[in-house]
Coordinates of C-alpha atoms and ligand atoms in Angstrom, one line a residue:
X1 CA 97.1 -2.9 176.1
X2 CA 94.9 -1.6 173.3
X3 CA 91.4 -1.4 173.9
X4 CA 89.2 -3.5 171.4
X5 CA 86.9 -0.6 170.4
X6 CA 85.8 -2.0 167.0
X7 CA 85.0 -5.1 168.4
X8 CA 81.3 -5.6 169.4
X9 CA 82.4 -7.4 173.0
X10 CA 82.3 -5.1 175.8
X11 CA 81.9 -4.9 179.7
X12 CA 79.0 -2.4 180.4
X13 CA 78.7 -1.2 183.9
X14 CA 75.8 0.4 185.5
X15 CA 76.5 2.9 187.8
X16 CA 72.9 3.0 189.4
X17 CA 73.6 -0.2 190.6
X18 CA 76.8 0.5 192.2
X19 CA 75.2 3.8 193.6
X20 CA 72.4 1.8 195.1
X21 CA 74.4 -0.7 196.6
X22 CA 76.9 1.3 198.3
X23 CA 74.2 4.1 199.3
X24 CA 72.3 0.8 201.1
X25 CA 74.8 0.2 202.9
X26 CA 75.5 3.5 203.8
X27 CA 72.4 4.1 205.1
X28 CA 72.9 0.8 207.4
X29 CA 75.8 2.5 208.7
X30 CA 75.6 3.8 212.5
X31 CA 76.1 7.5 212.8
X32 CA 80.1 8.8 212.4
X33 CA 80.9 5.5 210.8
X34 CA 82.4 6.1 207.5
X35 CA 82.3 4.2 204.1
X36 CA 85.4 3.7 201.9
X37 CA 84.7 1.8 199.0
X38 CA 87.4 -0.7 197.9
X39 CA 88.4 0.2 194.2
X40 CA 91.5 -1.8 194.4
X41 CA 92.3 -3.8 191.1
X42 CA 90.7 -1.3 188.5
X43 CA 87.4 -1.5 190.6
X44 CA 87.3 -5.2 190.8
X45 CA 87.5 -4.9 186.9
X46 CA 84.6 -2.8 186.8
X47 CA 86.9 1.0 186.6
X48 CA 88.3 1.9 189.4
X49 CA 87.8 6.2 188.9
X50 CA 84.1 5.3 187.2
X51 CA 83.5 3.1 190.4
X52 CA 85.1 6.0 192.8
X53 CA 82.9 8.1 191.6
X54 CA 79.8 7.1 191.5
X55 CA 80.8 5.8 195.3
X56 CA 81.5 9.1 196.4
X57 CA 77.4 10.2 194.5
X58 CA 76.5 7.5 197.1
X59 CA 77.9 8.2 200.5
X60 CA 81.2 6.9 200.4
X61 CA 83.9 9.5 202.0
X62 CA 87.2 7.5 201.4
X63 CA 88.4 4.9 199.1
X64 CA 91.1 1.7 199.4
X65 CA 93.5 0.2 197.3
X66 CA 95.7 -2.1 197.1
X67 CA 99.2 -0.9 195.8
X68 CA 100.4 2.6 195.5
X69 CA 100.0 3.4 191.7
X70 CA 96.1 2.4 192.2
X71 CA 96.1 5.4 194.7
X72 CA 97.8 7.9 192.1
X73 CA 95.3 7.2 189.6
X74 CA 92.6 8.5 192.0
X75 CA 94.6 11.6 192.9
X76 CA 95.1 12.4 189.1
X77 CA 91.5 11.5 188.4
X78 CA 91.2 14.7 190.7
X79 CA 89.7 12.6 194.1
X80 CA 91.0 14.5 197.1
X81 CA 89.1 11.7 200.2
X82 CA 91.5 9.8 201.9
X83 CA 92.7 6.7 200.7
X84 CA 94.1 4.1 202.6
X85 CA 96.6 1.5 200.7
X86 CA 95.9 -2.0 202.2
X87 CA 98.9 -3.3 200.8
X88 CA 102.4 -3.3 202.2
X89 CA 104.0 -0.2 200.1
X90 CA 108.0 0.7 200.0
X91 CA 109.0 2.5 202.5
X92 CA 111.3 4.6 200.1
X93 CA 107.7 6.2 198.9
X94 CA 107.1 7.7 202.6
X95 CA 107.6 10.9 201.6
X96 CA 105.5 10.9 198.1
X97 CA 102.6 9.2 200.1
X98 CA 102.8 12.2 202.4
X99 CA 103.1 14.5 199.4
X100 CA 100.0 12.6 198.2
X101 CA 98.3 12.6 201.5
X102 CA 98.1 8.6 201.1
X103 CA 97.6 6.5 203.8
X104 CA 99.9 3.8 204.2
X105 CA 99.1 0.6 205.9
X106 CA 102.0 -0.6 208.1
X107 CA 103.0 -4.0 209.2
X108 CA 105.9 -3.6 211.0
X109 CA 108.0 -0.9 213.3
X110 CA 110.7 -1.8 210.9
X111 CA 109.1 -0.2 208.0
X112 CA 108.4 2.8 210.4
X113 CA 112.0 3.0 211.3
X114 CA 112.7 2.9 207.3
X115 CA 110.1 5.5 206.3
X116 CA 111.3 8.0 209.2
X117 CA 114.8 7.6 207.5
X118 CA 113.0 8.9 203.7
X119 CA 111.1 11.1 205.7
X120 CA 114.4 12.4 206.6
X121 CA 116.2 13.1 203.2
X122 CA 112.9 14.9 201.8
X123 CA 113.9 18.3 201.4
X124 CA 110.5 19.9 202.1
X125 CA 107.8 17.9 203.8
X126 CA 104.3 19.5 203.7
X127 CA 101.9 16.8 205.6
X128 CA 102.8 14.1 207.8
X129 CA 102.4 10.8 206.2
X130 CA 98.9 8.9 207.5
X131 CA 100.0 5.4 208.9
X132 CA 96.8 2.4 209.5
X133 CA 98.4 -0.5 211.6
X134 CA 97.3 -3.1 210.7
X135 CA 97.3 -6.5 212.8
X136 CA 97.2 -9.9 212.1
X137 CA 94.3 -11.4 213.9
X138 CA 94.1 -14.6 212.0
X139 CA 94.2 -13.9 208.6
X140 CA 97.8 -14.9 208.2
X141 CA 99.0 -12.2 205.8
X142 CA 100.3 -9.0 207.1
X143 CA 100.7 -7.4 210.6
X144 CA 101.2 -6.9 214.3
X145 CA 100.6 -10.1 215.9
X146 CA 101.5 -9.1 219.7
X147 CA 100.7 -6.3 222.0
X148 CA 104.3 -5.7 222.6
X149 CA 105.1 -5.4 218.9
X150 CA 101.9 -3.4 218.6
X151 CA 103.3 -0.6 221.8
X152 CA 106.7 -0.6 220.1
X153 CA 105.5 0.6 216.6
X154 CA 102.7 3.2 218.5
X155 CA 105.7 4.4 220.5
X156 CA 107.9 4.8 218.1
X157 CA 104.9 6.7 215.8
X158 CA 104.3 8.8 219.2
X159 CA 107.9 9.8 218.7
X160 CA 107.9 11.2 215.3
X161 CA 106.3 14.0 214.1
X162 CA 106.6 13.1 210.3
X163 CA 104.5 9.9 210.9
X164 CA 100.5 10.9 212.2
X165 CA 99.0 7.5 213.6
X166 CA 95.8 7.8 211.5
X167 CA 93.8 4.4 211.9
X168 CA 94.3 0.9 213.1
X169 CA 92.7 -2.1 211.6
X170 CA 92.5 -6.2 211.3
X171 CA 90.7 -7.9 208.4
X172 CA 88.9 -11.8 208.9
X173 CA 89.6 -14.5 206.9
X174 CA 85.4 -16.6 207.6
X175 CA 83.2 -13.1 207.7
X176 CA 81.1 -14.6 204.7
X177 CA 80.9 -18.0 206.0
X178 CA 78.0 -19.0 208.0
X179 CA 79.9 -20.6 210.5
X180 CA 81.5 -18.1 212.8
X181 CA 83.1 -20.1 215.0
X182 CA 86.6 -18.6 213.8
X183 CA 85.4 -15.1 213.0
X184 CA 84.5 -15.0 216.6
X185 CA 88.1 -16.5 217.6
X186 CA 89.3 -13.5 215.4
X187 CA 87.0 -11.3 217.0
X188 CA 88.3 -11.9 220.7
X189 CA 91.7 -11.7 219.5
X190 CA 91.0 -8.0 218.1
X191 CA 89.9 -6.9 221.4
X192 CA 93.1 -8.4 223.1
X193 CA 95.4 -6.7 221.2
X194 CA 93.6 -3.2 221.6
X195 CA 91.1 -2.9 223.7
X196 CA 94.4 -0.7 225.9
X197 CA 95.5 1.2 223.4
X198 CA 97.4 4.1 224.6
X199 CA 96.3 6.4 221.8
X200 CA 92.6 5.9 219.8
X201 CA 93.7 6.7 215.9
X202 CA 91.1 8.8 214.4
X203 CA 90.0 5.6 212.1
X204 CA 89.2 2.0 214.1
X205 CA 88.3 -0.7 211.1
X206 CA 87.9 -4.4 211.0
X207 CA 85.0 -4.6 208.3
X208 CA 85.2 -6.0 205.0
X209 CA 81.8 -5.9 202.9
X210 CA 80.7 -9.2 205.0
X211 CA 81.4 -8.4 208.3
X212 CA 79.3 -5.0 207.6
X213 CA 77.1 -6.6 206.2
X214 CA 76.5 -9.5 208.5
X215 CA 78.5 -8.6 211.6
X216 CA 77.8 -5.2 211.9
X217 CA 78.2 -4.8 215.4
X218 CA 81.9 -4.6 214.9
X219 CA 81.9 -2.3 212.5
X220 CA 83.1 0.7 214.9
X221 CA 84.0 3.9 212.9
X222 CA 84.8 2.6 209.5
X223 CA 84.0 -0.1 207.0
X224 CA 86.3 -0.9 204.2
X225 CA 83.2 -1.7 201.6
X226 CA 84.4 -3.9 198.6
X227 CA 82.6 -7.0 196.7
X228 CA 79.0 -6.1 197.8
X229 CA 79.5 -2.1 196.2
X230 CA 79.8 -4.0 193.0
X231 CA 76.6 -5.7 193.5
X232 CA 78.1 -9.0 194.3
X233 CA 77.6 -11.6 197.5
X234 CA 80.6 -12.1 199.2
X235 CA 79.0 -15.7 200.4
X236 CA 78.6 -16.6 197.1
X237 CA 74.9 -17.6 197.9
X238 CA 75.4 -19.2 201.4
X239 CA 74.2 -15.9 203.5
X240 CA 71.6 -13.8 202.2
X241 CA 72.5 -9.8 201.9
X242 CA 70.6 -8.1 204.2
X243 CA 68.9 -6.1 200.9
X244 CA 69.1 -6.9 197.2
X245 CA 72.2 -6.4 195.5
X246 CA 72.0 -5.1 192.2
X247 CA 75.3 -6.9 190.2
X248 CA 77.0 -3.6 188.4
X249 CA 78.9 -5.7 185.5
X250 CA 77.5 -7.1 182.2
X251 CA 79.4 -8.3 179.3
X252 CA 78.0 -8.4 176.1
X253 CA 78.9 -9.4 172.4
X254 CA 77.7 -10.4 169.1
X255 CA 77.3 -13.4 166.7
X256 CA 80.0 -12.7 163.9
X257 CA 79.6 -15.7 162.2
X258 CA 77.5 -19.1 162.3
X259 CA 77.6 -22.0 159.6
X260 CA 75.5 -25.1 159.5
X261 CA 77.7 -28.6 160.2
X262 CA 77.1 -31.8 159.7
X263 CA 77.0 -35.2 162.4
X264 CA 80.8 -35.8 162.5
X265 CA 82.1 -32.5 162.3
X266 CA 84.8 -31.1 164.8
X267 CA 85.0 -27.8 166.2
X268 CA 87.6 -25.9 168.0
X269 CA 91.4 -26.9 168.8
X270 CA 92.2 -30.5 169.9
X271 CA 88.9 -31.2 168.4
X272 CA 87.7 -31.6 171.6
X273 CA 83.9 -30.9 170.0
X274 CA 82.5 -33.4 167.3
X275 CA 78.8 -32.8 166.4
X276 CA 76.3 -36.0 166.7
X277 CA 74.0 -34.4 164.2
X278 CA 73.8 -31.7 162.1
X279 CA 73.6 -28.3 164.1
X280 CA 73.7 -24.5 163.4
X281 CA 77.1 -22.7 164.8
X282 CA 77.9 -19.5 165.9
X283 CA 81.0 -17.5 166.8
X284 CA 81.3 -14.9 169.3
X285 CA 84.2 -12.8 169.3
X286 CA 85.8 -13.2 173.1
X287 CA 88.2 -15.1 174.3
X288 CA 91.0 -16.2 177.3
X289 CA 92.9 -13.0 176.0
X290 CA 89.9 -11.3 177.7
X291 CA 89.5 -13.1 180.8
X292 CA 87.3 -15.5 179.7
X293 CA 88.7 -18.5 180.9
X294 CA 89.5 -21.5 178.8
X295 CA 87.8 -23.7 181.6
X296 CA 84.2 -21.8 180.3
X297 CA 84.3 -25.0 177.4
X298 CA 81.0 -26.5 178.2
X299 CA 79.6 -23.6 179.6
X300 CA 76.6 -21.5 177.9
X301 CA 75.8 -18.1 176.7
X302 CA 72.9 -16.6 175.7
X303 CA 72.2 -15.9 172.2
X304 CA 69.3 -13.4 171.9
X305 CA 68.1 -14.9 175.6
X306 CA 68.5 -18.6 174.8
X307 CA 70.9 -20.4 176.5
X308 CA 73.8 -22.0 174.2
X309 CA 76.5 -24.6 175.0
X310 CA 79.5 -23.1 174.5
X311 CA 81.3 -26.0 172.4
X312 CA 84.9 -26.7 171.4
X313 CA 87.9 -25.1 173.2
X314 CA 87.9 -21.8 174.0
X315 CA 90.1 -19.8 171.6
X316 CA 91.9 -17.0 173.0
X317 CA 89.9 -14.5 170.8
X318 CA 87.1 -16.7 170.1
X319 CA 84.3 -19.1 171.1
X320 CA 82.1 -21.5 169.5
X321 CA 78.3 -21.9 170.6
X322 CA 75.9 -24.2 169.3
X323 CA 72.6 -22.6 168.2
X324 CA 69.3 -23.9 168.2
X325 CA 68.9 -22.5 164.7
X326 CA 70.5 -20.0 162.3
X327 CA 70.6 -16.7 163.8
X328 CA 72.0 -13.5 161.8
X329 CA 75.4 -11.8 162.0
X330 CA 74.9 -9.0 164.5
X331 CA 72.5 -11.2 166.9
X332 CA 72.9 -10.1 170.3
X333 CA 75.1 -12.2 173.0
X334 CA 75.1 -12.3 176.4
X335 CA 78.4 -13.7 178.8
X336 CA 77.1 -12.2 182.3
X337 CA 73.8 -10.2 182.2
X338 CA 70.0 -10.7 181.8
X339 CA 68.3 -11.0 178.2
X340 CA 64.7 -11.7 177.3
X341 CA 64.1 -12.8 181.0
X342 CA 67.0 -15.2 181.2
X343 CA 70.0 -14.6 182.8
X344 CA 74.0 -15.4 183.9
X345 CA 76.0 -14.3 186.8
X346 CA 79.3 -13.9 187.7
X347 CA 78.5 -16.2 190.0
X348 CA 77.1 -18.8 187.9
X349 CA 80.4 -18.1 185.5
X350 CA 82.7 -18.7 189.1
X351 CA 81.3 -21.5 189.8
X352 CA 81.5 -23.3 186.6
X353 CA 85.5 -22.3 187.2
X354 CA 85.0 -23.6 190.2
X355 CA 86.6 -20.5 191.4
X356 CA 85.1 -17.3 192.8
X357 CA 83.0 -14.2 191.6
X358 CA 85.8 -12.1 192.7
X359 CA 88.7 -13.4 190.2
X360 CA 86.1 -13.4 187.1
X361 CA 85.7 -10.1 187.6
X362 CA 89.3 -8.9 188.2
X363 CA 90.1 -11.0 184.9
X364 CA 88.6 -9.1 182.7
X365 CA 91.6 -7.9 180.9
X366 CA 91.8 -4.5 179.4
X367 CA 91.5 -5.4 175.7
X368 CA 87.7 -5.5 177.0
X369 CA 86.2 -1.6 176.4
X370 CA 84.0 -0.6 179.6
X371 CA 81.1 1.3 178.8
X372 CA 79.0 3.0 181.6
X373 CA 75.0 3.6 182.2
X374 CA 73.3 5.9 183.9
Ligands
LIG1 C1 92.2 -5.6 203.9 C2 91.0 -5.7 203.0 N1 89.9 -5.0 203.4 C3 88.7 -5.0 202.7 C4 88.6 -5.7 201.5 C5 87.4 -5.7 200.8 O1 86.8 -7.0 200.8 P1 85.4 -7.3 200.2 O2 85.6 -7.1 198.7 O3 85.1 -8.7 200.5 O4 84.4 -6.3 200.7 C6 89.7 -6.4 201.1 C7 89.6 -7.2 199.9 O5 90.3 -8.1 199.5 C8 90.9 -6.4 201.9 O6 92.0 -7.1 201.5

């Protein structure tokens, strides 16, 4: 996708903020308990190798993704920490994820079997390929549900010296919730399915940013540190972070246009948007095409700090706002960020999707340019 550079509408990240959240909650962190930030999904939209980066400035000694192609643009971006895929990967790319030294996540001794059997055909195999089990503890996606699937796949990993048992893991479903009635269900089930495990894999993991943040007593010797790196509350705003976050992500544009209408007047497709007086209008150059969503009609922005309905259908490379008065081509226009004292979240944006901070910020397409502070 081409990136809109002569466009005034941009994504601006600030790296001081992602530095300060993640080195926060490294410093929370028990002793020999590692951070790897979660950069899956471009970095939550923000850039996944800017994000690496300034997460490895801050403490973080590993990274997570979600698919392998996310883990091969670190490696080419020149990050040699380990990176764990959470995702369930083809077992047909066993021996570049060794190649790679890639950590694979594995769900199933099936997929072990299948792996050994690339392994196999590789001509030349330098490294072991890292495997994380991962088990299904009540989140209902992926993994080992029983202990005897669990000692069949460690087994059959004890028998093969092309697979190195590198972690074990289980992610909850309520962590952010301030009910833990299931988390703790979760919890219990955890320990029953390894409290006697034959081997200890050098990496034991169950926390997402909310259970670090909230449950921390179960964080054992690695977190997997995602929405609250970015600056974000993973409760939305039902459970306060134990210190500030400081959102990362701001997106910015200009007025391009306004005009003057009269009482009558319609505005955007469907003319959805029919003026009761006259009223000033402006134009702001973003649209659905760039992840702002076509729900945002009704929503506000703010135009040199004021807040401004956003009238009329949003376009796919446009919106419509109503101004208080005229303002000049040029002016400047806030979608997420603070300006004169005012302010908009992603979380005010989710919400008004009736969705959550997490998808906003993943659908911020690419056509948006990223810039980075500090
Ligand atoms: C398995 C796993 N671990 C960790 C994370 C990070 O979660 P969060 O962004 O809430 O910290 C995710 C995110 O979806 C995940 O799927």
């Amino acid at each position: 996708m081409v990136v809109g550079v002569h466009r005034p509408t941009q994504l601006v990240i600030d790296r001081a903020a992602l530095r300060h959240n993640i080195h926060a909650e490294v410093e929370r962190l028990d002793q020999g308990c590692a951070l790897f930030m979660v950069v899956k999904a471009n970095g939550y939209g923000h850039g996944a190798v800017q994000v690496a980066q300034a997460a490895k400035d801050a403490g973080a000694t590993g990274f997570c993704v979600a698919i392998l192609d996310e883990a091969l643009e670190l490696r080419a971006a020149g990050f040699n920490e380990p990176i764990l895929i959470l995702g369930v990967t083809s077992p047909a790319d066993a021996p570049l994820m060794a190649a790679e030294g890639i950590s694979a996540t594995v769900a199933a001794t099936d997929w072990l079997v299948d792996a050994q059997h690339y392994l196999d055909l590789a001509e030349t195999l330098s490294a072991p390929l890292h495997v994380h089990l991962g088990l299904d503890t009540g989140m209902g996606r992926i993994g080992f549900r029983t202990v005897p699937e669990l000692t069949e796949a460690i087994d059959f990993l004890g028998d093969h010296a092309a697979l190195d048992f590198e972690g074990i893991f289980t992610h909850f479903s309520t962590a952010d919730s301030p009910d833990d009635h299931y988390f703790k269900q979760q919890v219990a089930k955890w320990h029953a399915l390894t409290d006697d495990l034959p081997v200890r894999p050098r990496y034991v993991h169950v926390s997402n940013s909310a259970t670090s943040l909230w449950h921390a007593a179960c964080n054992d010797n690695m977190v997997r540190f995602g929405v609250s790196g970015y600056g974000l509350n993973p409760s939305g705003t039902a459970i306060k972070p134990p210190y500030p976050l400081q959102p990362a992500l701001s997106l910015t544009s200009e007025l391009v246009f306004s005009k003057h209408i009269s009482a009558g007047d319609s505005v955007g497709y469907g003319a959805t948007y029919t003026a009761s007086q006259d009223e000033w209008v402006g134009t702001v150059p973003i649209g659905y095409a760039d992840g702002y969503e076509r729900r945002l009609q009704g929503f506000h922005v703010l135009v040199d700090g004021q807040a401004c309905e956003i009238i009329g259908r949003v376009c796919m490379d446009q919106i419509m706002v109503r101004l208080p008065h005229d303002y000049s081509r040029g002016t400047t226009v806030t979608l997420v960020g603070q300006d004169h004292g005012a302010e908009i979240t992603l979380q005010d944006v989710a919400d008004y999707c009736d969705t959550i901070h997490y998808e906003i910020a993943c659908g911020f397409t690419g056509r948006l340019p990223r810039q980075y502070r500090n």
